[in-house]
Amino acid sequence: MKIGLVNIPSKKIKGNKELLQAIKEFNDAERKRLALEAETGRPAGYVTTNYQIAKETRSGEVTREEFENQRKVLKALAETSKHLAIETKITTILERIAESVAKALGAQRANFWDFTADRKGAYIIAAYGMQSQYTLNSKKNPIALGTAWVGRAMTTGQAWSTSDLQKDPLLPKAWLSAAKKQNYRGLLCVPLEHGDEIIGGMCIYHKDEHEWQYFEYEVMTIVANQAATALMNARTFDTLEAERRKTTGIINSLQDGLVMYDNDDSIIIINPAARKLLQLEKLKLIGMNLTEETAGDNIALRNLLTIKNIQHTEYSTKEIEIKTSENITLEVTRVPVHDEKLQKIGVVQILHDTTEEREVQILKSNFVSVASHQIRTPLTGIRWAVDVLRSNEVGELTPAQQSLLEKVSVTTDHFAKLINDLLDVSRLDEGRMDYEFSVSDVTPIVQRVYHYLSPSASARSISFNFTPPKEPLRKVKIDIDKIDIAIQNIIDNAIKYSKPKVGKVDITIQVHGETLMIIVKDNGIGIPDNQKKFLFNKFFRADNAVRTVPNSSGLGLYIAKEIIEMHNGMIQFESTLGKGSTFMLQLPLTKILKSSKKKTTP
Ligand code: ADP
């Protein structure tokens, strides 16, 4: 190939500093070569060129022999694509590609290069026809980019070649001995490109002088594209694999148990903590679709099945007792899992062992229960004595004594209510609240509570109304006494948290579909938005409530909620600070009652 000085004013190249620099270097070398030829009158023996130049100087005609040759090369190269499909290890893929292309082009060696982390150097990642020591050494001693043909290819994104490296003045002097030792002369390097990014380089080496043809540039470019795709796939795979390992690591080191089911209900993840908690260590569980049949008599699997079948809405938490070699209490949270397109791909259950917490809770609750019982007896005595004194049975009292006794009476009532609430809470917490269900009409219960609480509404001059339903309502399956307590707590709050004289409390009963709703609406102090989420917690009282009514236990809503939930119902509320609140007690009109951890007699 005969070429002259290069002057390429193409737009793409104008902005490409590295390429312009490389072309300048090339022109300098070419000038030297021409000078040498002129001086000696003989061909100088080397040609450095690049893709652009080779394209512009290629000979138009292809001879029959060249054509045959090219056909063979392309056939051999078709083989390379097969490796991409069969092999999975990227180094092996690159080695095979290197081998195929070297053999197809009659070269002795080929290799692939990657950038160092700072992208200032390059090192060999896979090779054919090279002693492994060179490849191994390369990572430790990368070459600086720009000093050689591969560096030029990797910085300019162009292919570069030399027909005889050992004679080429562009070769850094220090490298000559290595080139001689490794015995190569003809060298062609191309960049590996992925989209707009250069991700590496590929070189092919002839032991003899070799004038690179345009066809060879083309072949190398095609092969490099294939290799770049393979390399990118491998990198993506590695990244995903690293992510997967990280996620697995996190899941495996969780203290809580975690089980994930796919949409077909098969187990796809179960972490070591879940296996340990449920004594499932030795079983093969991944892919298992857990049913009555597949669980069989295996106690551990039956426990897992019980947990899987817990009826709970998504994002909710349920407590369950499980018998393994000992009794354990688990808090099970269910979370749906979605992919990036928000398609549901399964559900996760998180198992939190609350056995110890529960034991402590029972101890505390036992203490409260014993203490409350012990206080209740003397309290009954005090109330009796106060009542006797107030009735003047044991002598006339002065007005001052009467007034003092009134105060003692109110305080004793408060105290008695607190003790009763505490006893209810400890019964609820220990599951000792016994329920006796019957199919009943709710209206008379509300009516009774209304009458019972009317005096305290009048005492505060609050407008207090109950509008009974016009038609008889469908009955519900309830424990009358417990529902009475729940309704009382809600209405009592409405009166308590309404302003004297201007306060207004309205009670109605409505039916919506299969749900019966007892609605208690007030125009009282309302609930601050930031405290709404704590409302049903034991002992919780909002700031404004504490200011308005200093003495109250903060147990009423908790008790009401627990009772209503035992009836498969729920309590909802809406409230605006300073304007008022509406509490909705909902009970299902259906006959089915949920089973529960707690002792019930539905
Ligand atoms: P208590 O009334 O003894 O404080 P509850 O458990 O019945 O306890 O209620 C908890 C808290 O919920 C109350 O302290 C109050 O902050 C808020 N709350 C309940 N009902 C109402 C209501 N009708 N209006 C305003 N706040 C209310």
XYZ file of C-alpha atoms and ligand atoms in Angstrom:
629
model
C 0.000 0.000 0.000
C 1.463 3.265 -1.092
C 0.356 6.277 0.833
C 1.406 9.856 1.303
C 0.981 12.511 3.963
C -2.487 12.680 5.412
C -4.650 15.737 5.410
C -8.124 14.833 6.624
C -10.341 17.844 7.157
C -13.379 15.749 8.039
C -15.685 17.406 10.607
C -15.701 14.424 12.919
C -11.941 14.492 13.191
C -11.610 18.256 13.618
C -12.780 18.213 17.197
C -10.924 15.012 18.069
C -7.682 16.215 19.623
C -6.191 12.770 20.139
C -6.801 11.787 16.545
C -5.345 15.021 15.228
C -2.301 14.435 17.426
C -2.042 10.861 16.156
C -2.308 12.028 12.547
C 0.393 14.582 13.218
C 2.611 11.819 14.616
C 1.761 9.706 11.595
C 2.646 12.502 9.190
C 5.970 13.042 10.977
C 6.754 9.362 10.689
C 5.634 9.278 7.076
C 7.873 12.258 6.286
C 10.818 10.400 7.816
C 9.918 7.319 5.791
C 9.745 9.294 2.536
C 13.040 10.999 3.389
C 14.625 7.611 4.074
C 13.315 6.255 0.767
C 14.656 9.295 -1.076
C 18.026 8.928 0.624
C 18.478 5.218 0.059
C 16.496 4.860 -3.161
C 14.849 1.758 -1.593
C 11.401 1.249 0.045
C 11.654 2.067 3.727
C 9.986 -1.161 4.832
C 7.208 0.007 7.132
C 3.836 1.689 6.729
C 1.922 3.190 9.647
C -1.655 3.922 8.832
C -5.136 4.186 10.258
C -8.650 3.177 9.259
C -9.497 6.456 7.620
C -6.299 6.445 5.630
C -6.641 2.792 4.666
C -10.168 3.459 3.459
C -9.064 6.323 1.264
C -6.116 4.491 -0.222
C -7.625 1.032 -0.751
C -7.236 -0.400 -4.232
C -10.575 -0.544 -6.024
C -10.244 -3.937 -7.687
C -10.420 -7.225 -5.820
C -8.690 -10.125 -7.592
C -10.211 -13.613 -7.782
C -7.567 -14.873 -5.369
C -8.219 -12.049 -2.909
C -11.922 -12.714 -3.180
C -11.461 -16.441 -2.337
C -9.235 -15.494 0.527
C -11.732 -13.062 1.937
C -14.521 -15.642 1.651
C -12.448 -18.100 3.709
C -11.746 -15.450 6.312
C -15.410 -14.548 6.659
C -16.350 -18.217 6.966
C -13.790 -18.737 9.684
C -15.088 -15.678 11.458
C -18.648 -16.923 11.385
C -17.290 -19.532 13.801
C -16.455 -16.856 16.360
C -20.089 -15.923 16.863
C -20.744 -19.501 17.974
C -18.452 -19.035 20.963
C -20.524 -16.119 22.081
C -23.532 -18.398 22.325
C -21.844 -21.397 23.986
C -19.401 -19.857 26.431
C -20.404 -17.983 29.549
C -17.021 -16.965 30.916
C -15.965 -13.702 29.335
C -12.209 -14.478 29.302
C -12.869 -17.730 27.464
C -15.116 -15.940 24.973
C -12.436 -13.332 24.268
C -9.696 -15.954 24.006
C -11.753 -17.902 21.463
C -12.485 -14.762 19.459
C -8.778 -13.862 19.522
C -7.851 -17.332 18.311
C -10.439 -17.356 15.513
C -9.536 -13.957 14.147
C -5.793 -14.603 14.353
C -6.139 -17.886 12.509
C -8.557 -16.428 9.955
C -6.211 -13.556 9.108
C -3.103 -15.749 9.216
C -1.698 -13.882 12.230
C 0.219 -15.442 15.112
C -1.385 -13.677 18.034
C -4.257 -11.489 19.063
C -5.260 -9.887 22.318
C -7.839 -7.731 24.108
C -7.102 -4.699 26.260
C -8.977 -2.928 29.003
C -8.488 0.527 30.518
C -6.956 0.936 33.948
C -9.327 2.468 36.528
C -8.052 6.018 35.817
C -8.322 5.411 32.037
C -4.731 6.538 31.615
C -3.311 3.100 30.919
C -4.251 -0.215 29.333
C -3.595 -3.873 30.113
C -4.290 -7.223 28.475
C -7.418 -9.091 29.593
C -7.368 -12.053 27.174
C -4.955 -13.271 24.536
C -4.230 -15.929 21.974
C -0.682 -16.934 20.996
C 1.043 -15.079 23.846
C 2.942 -16.591 26.708
C 0.769 -16.326 29.782
C 3.491 -14.473 31.699
C 3.020 -11.429 29.402
C -0.702 -11.452 29.961
C -0.369 -11.884 33.728
C 2.299 -9.224 33.942
C 0.273 -6.771 31.945
C -2.266 -6.049 34.695
C 0.558 -5.235 37.121
C 2.410 -3.103 34.571
C -0.129 -1.412 32.317
C 1.141 0.545 29.322
C 0.525 4.276 29.246
C -2.098 5.214 26.659
C -0.844 7.078 23.620
C 2.551 5.439 23.542
C 1.588 2.643 21.197
C -0.882 1.529 18.575
C -3.405 0.051 20.992
C -3.313 3.230 23.078
C -3.839 5.288 19.958
C -6.843 3.122 18.997
C -8.295 3.347 22.515
C -7.965 7.134 22.721
C -8.915 8.080 19.160
C -11.612 5.453 18.522
C -9.825 4.738 15.201
C -8.022 1.637 13.994
C -4.228 1.955 13.763
C -1.649 -0.304 12.228
C 1.987 -0.591 11.285
C 3.396 -2.914 8.671
C 6.624 -3.343 10.616
C 6.677 -2.260 14.180
C 10.370 -2.926 14.643
C 11.270 -0.420 11.931
C 8.558 2.093 12.704
C 9.913 5.334 14.200
C 6.658 5.736 16.154
C 7.702 2.830 18.392
C 9.141 4.086 21.689
C 12.805 3.006 21.719
C 12.485 1.235 25.052
C 9.968 -1.159 23.562
C 12.065 -2.379 20.667
C 13.771 -5.154 22.597
C 10.405 -6.428 23.909
C 8.978 -6.396 20.361
C 12.007 -8.335 19.153
C 11.806 -10.792 22.016
C 8.145 -11.425 21.417
C 8.920 -11.600 17.748
C 6.294 -9.543 16.000
C 6.334 -6.937 13.286
C 2.945 -6.374 11.623
C 0.444 -4.895 14.101
C -3.164 -3.758 13.775
C -5.192 -2.383 16.715
C -8.868 -1.434 16.794
C -10.983 0.126 19.532
C -13.805 -1.775 21.271
C -16.794 0.518 21.223
C -20.145 0.346 22.941
C -22.435 3.120 21.801
C -20.387 6.293 22.042
C -18.043 4.880 24.644
C -14.707 3.251 24.002
C -14.500 0.327 26.392
C -11.222 -1.309 25.323
C -9.001 -2.317 22.452
C -8.090 -5.326 20.360
C -4.811 -6.040 18.541
C -3.631 -8.617 16.064
C 0.035 -9.375 15.425
C 2.062 -10.871 12.514
C 5.508 -12.178 13.149
C 6.493 -10.911 9.663
C 6.162 -7.588 8.020
C 2.543 -7.191 6.925
C 0.869 -4.564 4.875
C -2.661 -4.330 6.301
C -5.487 -4.349 3.789
C -8.742 -2.440 4.082
C -10.560 -5.778 4.216
C -8.574 -6.711 7.334
C -9.509 -3.440 8.991
C -13.131 -4.217 8.262
C -12.913 -7.748 9.636
C -11.229 -6.531 12.801
C -13.878 -3.855 13.263
C -16.696 -6.398 12.979
C -14.975 -8.772 15.396
C -14.274 -5.925 17.811
C -17.960 -4.973 17.784
C -18.922 -8.528 18.666
C -16.351 -8.662 21.428
C -17.469 -5.283 22.799
C -21.056 -6.528 23.021
C -19.924 -9.702 24.792
C -17.803 -7.658 27.184
C -20.643 -5.271 27.998
C -23.039 -8.177 28.561
C -20.514 -9.776 30.893
C -20.060 -6.518 32.795
C -23.811 -6.035 33.105
C -24.113 -9.611 34.283
C -21.312 -9.079 36.821
C -23.000 -5.927 38.122
C -26.326 -7.727 38.453
C -24.635 -10.679 40.083
C -22.880 -8.380 42.564
C -26.227 -6.693 43.318
C -27.850 -10.089 43.790
C -25.094 -11.185 46.161
C -25.430 -7.961 48.120
C -29.207 -8.369 48.468
C -28.843 -12.033 49.424
C -26.217 -11.031 51.988
C -28.566 -8.493 53.544
C -31.500 -10.920 53.617
C -29.338 -13.668 55.079
C -27.968 -11.515 57.836
C -31.375 -10.191 58.918
C -32.267 -11.044 62.498
C -35.907 -11.376 61.508
C -37.156 -14.294 59.475
C -38.100 -13.560 55.869
C -40.051 -15.754 53.480
C -40.963 -14.695 49.965
C -43.633 -16.345 47.829
C -44.084 -15.712 44.112
C -47.457 -15.126 42.462
C -47.970 -18.893 42.170
C -47.426 -19.245 45.918
C -44.093 -21.037 45.582
C -41.358 -20.214 48.068
C -38.597 -18.279 46.308
C -36.627 -16.963 49.290
C -36.370 -18.171 52.866
C -33.579 -16.735 54.973
C -31.568 -18.549 57.672
C -33.367 -16.675 60.486
C -36.762 -17.975 59.267
C -35.388 -21.501 58.985
C -33.965 -21.313 62.500
C -37.116 -19.848 64.061
C -39.326 -22.530 62.568
C -36.749 -25.337 62.760
C -36.752 -25.775 58.989
C -32.976 -25.962 58.647
C -32.648 -29.210 56.807
C -35.601 -29.027 54.425
C -35.470 -28.208 50.741
C -37.975 -25.380 50.470
C -37.172 -23.265 47.428
C -39.761 -23.846 44.715
C -42.093 -25.607 47.143
C -45.795 -24.824 46.931
C -46.872 -25.238 50.522
C -50.300 -26.842 50.951
C -51.976 -29.229 53.427
C -50.738 -32.040 51.193
C -47.134 -30.953 50.716
C -46.782 -30.063 54.419
C -48.078 -33.506 55.428
C -47.266 -34.457 59.030
C -44.120 -32.363 59.212
C -44.662 -30.052 62.191
C -42.195 -27.419 60.995
C -43.843 -27.281 57.553
C -47.299 -27.153 59.112
C -46.166 -24.165 61.178
C -44.899 -22.423 58.045
C -48.238 -23.180 56.365
C -50.161 -21.700 59.313
C -48.100 -18.532 59.042
C -48.522 -18.398 55.263
C -52.290 -18.726 55.633
C -52.705 -15.982 58.231
C -55.553 -13.824 57.011
C -54.190 -10.374 56.871
C -54.402 -7.424 54.631
C -51.240 -6.234 52.954
C -48.781 -4.190 55.013
C -50.529 -5.354 58.224
C -48.987 -7.125 61.195
C -50.516 -10.063 63.054
C -49.357 -11.907 66.119
C -49.384 -15.677 66.147
C -48.308 -18.381 68.572
C -46.413 -21.337 67.147
C -45.388 -24.577 68.792
C -41.921 -25.738 67.786
C -39.821 -27.480 70.417
C -41.035 -24.601 72.573
C -43.847 -22.077 72.288
C -42.904 -18.999 70.348
C -44.812 -15.839 69.566
C -44.261 -14.272 66.174
C -45.288 -10.939 64.804
C -45.923 -11.554 61.103
C -45.900 -8.656 58.660
C -46.986 -9.133 55.092
C -45.654 -6.866 52.359
C -46.431 -7.149 48.639
C -43.402 -7.015 46.320
C -43.546 -5.151 43.003
C -41.100 -4.954 40.124
C -39.974 -1.680 38.557
C -43.097 -1.649 36.353
C -45.197 -1.873 39.537
C -46.355 -5.368 38.621
C -46.844 -7.525 41.702
C -44.264 -10.309 41.695
C -45.044 -11.876 45.039
C -45.356 -11.298 48.761
C -42.897 -11.254 51.607
C -43.693 -12.273 55.158
C -41.389 -10.950 57.851
C -41.341 -12.983 61.060
C -40.344 -11.095 64.185
C -39.863 -13.216 67.295
C -41.717 -11.467 70.130
C -41.672 -14.416 72.546
C -39.589 -12.590 75.128
C -41.444 -9.306 74.744
C -44.705 -11.185 75.152
C -43.488 -12.930 78.301
C -42.486 -9.572 79.778
C -45.841 -8.114 78.712
C -47.713 -10.940 80.460
C -45.660 -10.426 83.625
C -46.434 -6.708 83.554
C -50.055 -7.356 82.862
C -50.229 -9.898 85.728
C -48.799 -7.297 88.019
C -51.336 -4.670 86.896
C -54.128 -7.195 87.299
C -53.121 -8.240 90.822
C -52.509 -4.646 91.890
C -55.826 -3.465 90.426
C -57.751 -6.216 92.170
C -56.110 -5.357 95.463
C -56.924 -1.673 95.063
C -60.492 -2.352 93.987
C -61.527 -3.939 97.272
C -60.554 -1.009 99.555
C -61.887 1.377 96.899
C -65.304 -0.248 97.107
C -65.105 0.278 100.890
C -64.257 3.969 100.453
C -67.111 4.494 97.986
C -69.538 2.809 100.348
C -68.377 4.967 103.261
C -68.644 8.145 101.156
C -72.171 7.214 100.036
C -73.238 6.585 103.638
C -71.798 9.910 104.753
C -73.439 11.795 101.886
C -76.836 10.286 102.673
C -76.676 11.898 106.107
C -77.503 8.502 107.647
C -74.843 8.904 110.282
C -75.486 12.520 111.040
C -76.042 15.863 109.386
C -73.072 17.292 107.427
C -72.171 20.950 107.121
C -72.252 22.392 103.553
C -68.434 22.551 103.565
C -68.251 18.855 104.512
C -70.838 18.004 101.808
C -68.801 19.830 99.158
C -65.610 18.078 100.198
C -67.380 14.725 100.094
C -68.662 15.528 96.571
C -65.067 15.938 95.452
C -64.038 12.677 97.134
C -66.924 10.963 95.384
C -65.941 12.257 91.898
C -62.309 11.293 92.469
C -63.294 7.839 93.673
C -65.431 7.398 90.544
C -62.463 8.375 88.370
C -60.275 6.034 90.274
C -62.752 3.178 89.957
C -63.006 3.766 86.184
C -59.226 3.753 85.887
C -58.978 0.479 87.818
C -61.698 -1.089 85.650
C -59.971 0.079 82.470
C -56.652 -1.334 83.677
C -58.292 -4.648 84.461
C -59.920 -4.699 81.001
C -56.595 -3.937 79.344
C -54.766 -6.664 81.230
C -57.551 -9.108 80.324
C -57.281 -8.060 76.675
C -53.487 -8.306 76.645
C -53.460 -11.736 78.188
C -56.338 -12.958 76.055
C -58.468 -13.470 79.154
C -61.392 -11.357 77.938
C -64.133 -13.943 77.487
C -66.668 -13.249 74.817
C -70.244 -14.474 74.718
C -71.685 -13.853 71.315
C -75.355 -13.620 70.488
C -77.297 -12.384 67.478
C -78.600 -9.040 68.712
C -80.009 -5.690 67.765
C -77.556 -2.845 68.323
C -80.145 -0.054 68.676
C -81.198 -0.838 72.278
C -77.546 -0.986 73.342
C -76.867 2.464 71.929
C -80.113 3.688 73.481
C -79.028 2.394 76.877
C -75.595 4.019 76.684
C -77.289 7.248 75.539
C -79.499 7.270 78.614
C -76.664 6.305 80.859
C -74.457 9.171 79.628
C -77.182 11.822 79.247
C -76.645 13.180 82.789
C -72.970 13.898 82.151
C -73.909 15.657 78.870
C -76.506 17.760 80.664
C -74.038 18.513 83.468
C -71.887 20.200 80.810
C -74.894 21.736 79.006
C -74.056 19.902 75.829
C -76.669 19.267 73.157
C -76.811 15.474 73.144
C -78.918 13.637 70.550
C -79.497 10.093 69.465
C -81.579 9.537 66.335
C -82.683 5.898 66.333
C -83.056 4.275 62.908
C -86.551 4.552 61.392
C -86.724 0.869 60.470
C -85.531 -2.070 62.561
C -81.968 -2.944 61.560
C -80.481 -6.295 60.651
C -78.965 -7.969 63.674
C -75.298 -8.522 64.318
C -73.448 -11.242 66.162
C -71.983 -9.506 69.203
C -71.075 -9.733 72.840
C -73.561 -7.187 74.192
C -71.575 -6.210 77.306
C -68.347 -5.683 75.407
C -70.008 -3.655 72.639
C -71.633 -1.616 75.392
C -68.173 -0.793 76.798
C -66.838 0.159 73.347
C -69.789 2.443 72.518
C -69.623 4.000 75.968
C -65.950 4.860 75.579
C -66.525 6.559 72.224
C -69.588 8.573 73.330
C -67.986 9.436 76.643
C -65.033 10.948 74.747
C -67.362 12.964 72.491
C -68.991 14.531 75.574
C -65.729 14.928 77.452
C -63.918 16.671 74.572
C -66.789 19.028 73.617
C -66.923 22.529 74.994
C -69.491 23.159 77.762
C -72.607 25.054 76.623
C -71.720 25.129 72.916
C -70.904 21.425 72.574
C -73.061 19.177 70.366
C -72.920 15.395 70.149
C -75.041 13.487 67.617
C -75.372 9.721 67.501
C -76.817 7.821 64.533
C -76.840 4.249 63.321
C -76.551 3.532 59.596
C -76.223 0.513 57.356
C -73.802 0.597 54.409
C -73.868 -2.608 52.381
C -72.930 -5.388 54.737
C -71.657 -3.024 57.422
C -73.456 -1.494 60.359
C -72.081 1.866 61.497
C -72.555 3.600 64.809
C -71.594 7.213 64.138
C -70.710 9.595 66.958
C -70.185 13.192 65.827
C -69.044 16.043 68.024
C -68.013 19.677 67.541
C -65.311 19.511 70.209
C -61.586 20.160 70.427
C -60.619 17.818 67.569
C -57.377 15.864 67.222
C -54.054 17.363 66.047
C -53.030 15.846 62.672
C -49.552 14.855 63.823
C -50.969 12.827 66.721
C -53.747 10.995 64.897
C -51.611 7.946 64.211
C -51.066 7.287 67.927
C -54.721 7.544 68.913
C -55.416 3.884 69.552
C -52.184 3.257 71.469
C -52.471 2.318 75.122
C -52.223 5.388 77.429
C -51.929 7.820 74.525
C -53.555 11.211 75.015
C -53.239 14.139 72.607
C -51.783 17.393 73.978
C -55.030 19.343 73.625
C -56.965 16.549 75.412
C -54.554 16.581 78.357
C -55.019 20.345 78.634
C -58.822 20.079 78.501
C -59.309 17.004 80.733
C -56.218 16.415 82.853
C -57.413 13.243 84.570
C -58.083 10.454 82.149
C -56.397 7.150 81.491
C -55.867 7.118 77.721
C -57.151 3.533 77.640
C -60.710 3.991 76.330
C -59.978 3.947 72.586
C -57.509 1.071 72.916
C -60.134 -1.051 74.703
C -62.848 -0.042 72.203
C -60.638 -0.912 69.222
C -59.643 -4.317 70.622
C -63.293 -5.162 71.307
C -64.526 -4.039 67.881
C -61.710 -5.946 66.136
C -62.727 -9.084 68.005
C -66.061 -8.629 66.263
C -64.306 -8.433 62.905
C -65.096 -4.746 62.747
C -63.075 -1.560 62.872
C -63.129 1.977 64.180
C -62.491 4.862 61.820
C -62.457 8.562 62.563
C -62.225 11.954 60.941
C -61.220 14.984 62.914
C -60.330 18.635 62.442
C -58.483 20.409 65.181
C -60.747 22.901 66.951
C -63.767 21.912 64.859
C -64.728 18.437 66.005
C -64.458 14.694 65.427
C -66.575 11.898 64.022
C -65.948 8.337 65.186
C -67.407 5.472 63.134
C -67.759 2.120 64.790
C -68.190 -0.500 62.064
C -69.543 -4.005 62.583
C -70.047 -6.592 59.853
C -73.603 -7.705 59.261
C -72.313 -11.106 58.171
C -72.405 -14.034 60.524
C -68.786 -15.147 60.118
C -66.529 -14.333 63.036
C -62.792 -14.429 62.691
C -60.778 -17.005 64.577
C -58.255 -15.472 66.933
C -55.282 -16.203 69.121
C -57.423 -15.073 71.999
C -59.819 -17.241 73.926
C -63.237 -16.681 72.422
C -66.567 -18.420 72.482
C -68.234 -17.166 69.330
P -58.869 9.319 77.343
O -60.153 9.869 76.839
O -58.961 8.688 78.659
O -57.766 10.317 77.238
P -59.050 7.504 75.102
O -58.284 6.289 74.818
O -60.532 7.376 75.175
O -58.439 8.137 76.382
O -58.722 8.553 73.989
C -57.375 8.755 73.654
C -57.152 10.163 73.136
O -57.839 10.314 71.894
C -57.728 11.235 74.005
O -56.881 11.558 75.056
C -57.873 12.378 73.024
O -56.627 12.968 72.791
C -58.287 11.658 71.751
N -59.719 11.640 71.540
C -60.550 10.575 71.620
N -61.799 10.918 71.305
C -61.787 12.239 71.050
C -62.780 13.205 70.649
N -64.062 12.861 70.481
N -62.364 14.466 70.444
C -61.081 14.822 70.592
N -60.103 13.967 70.963
C -60.464 12.706 71.190
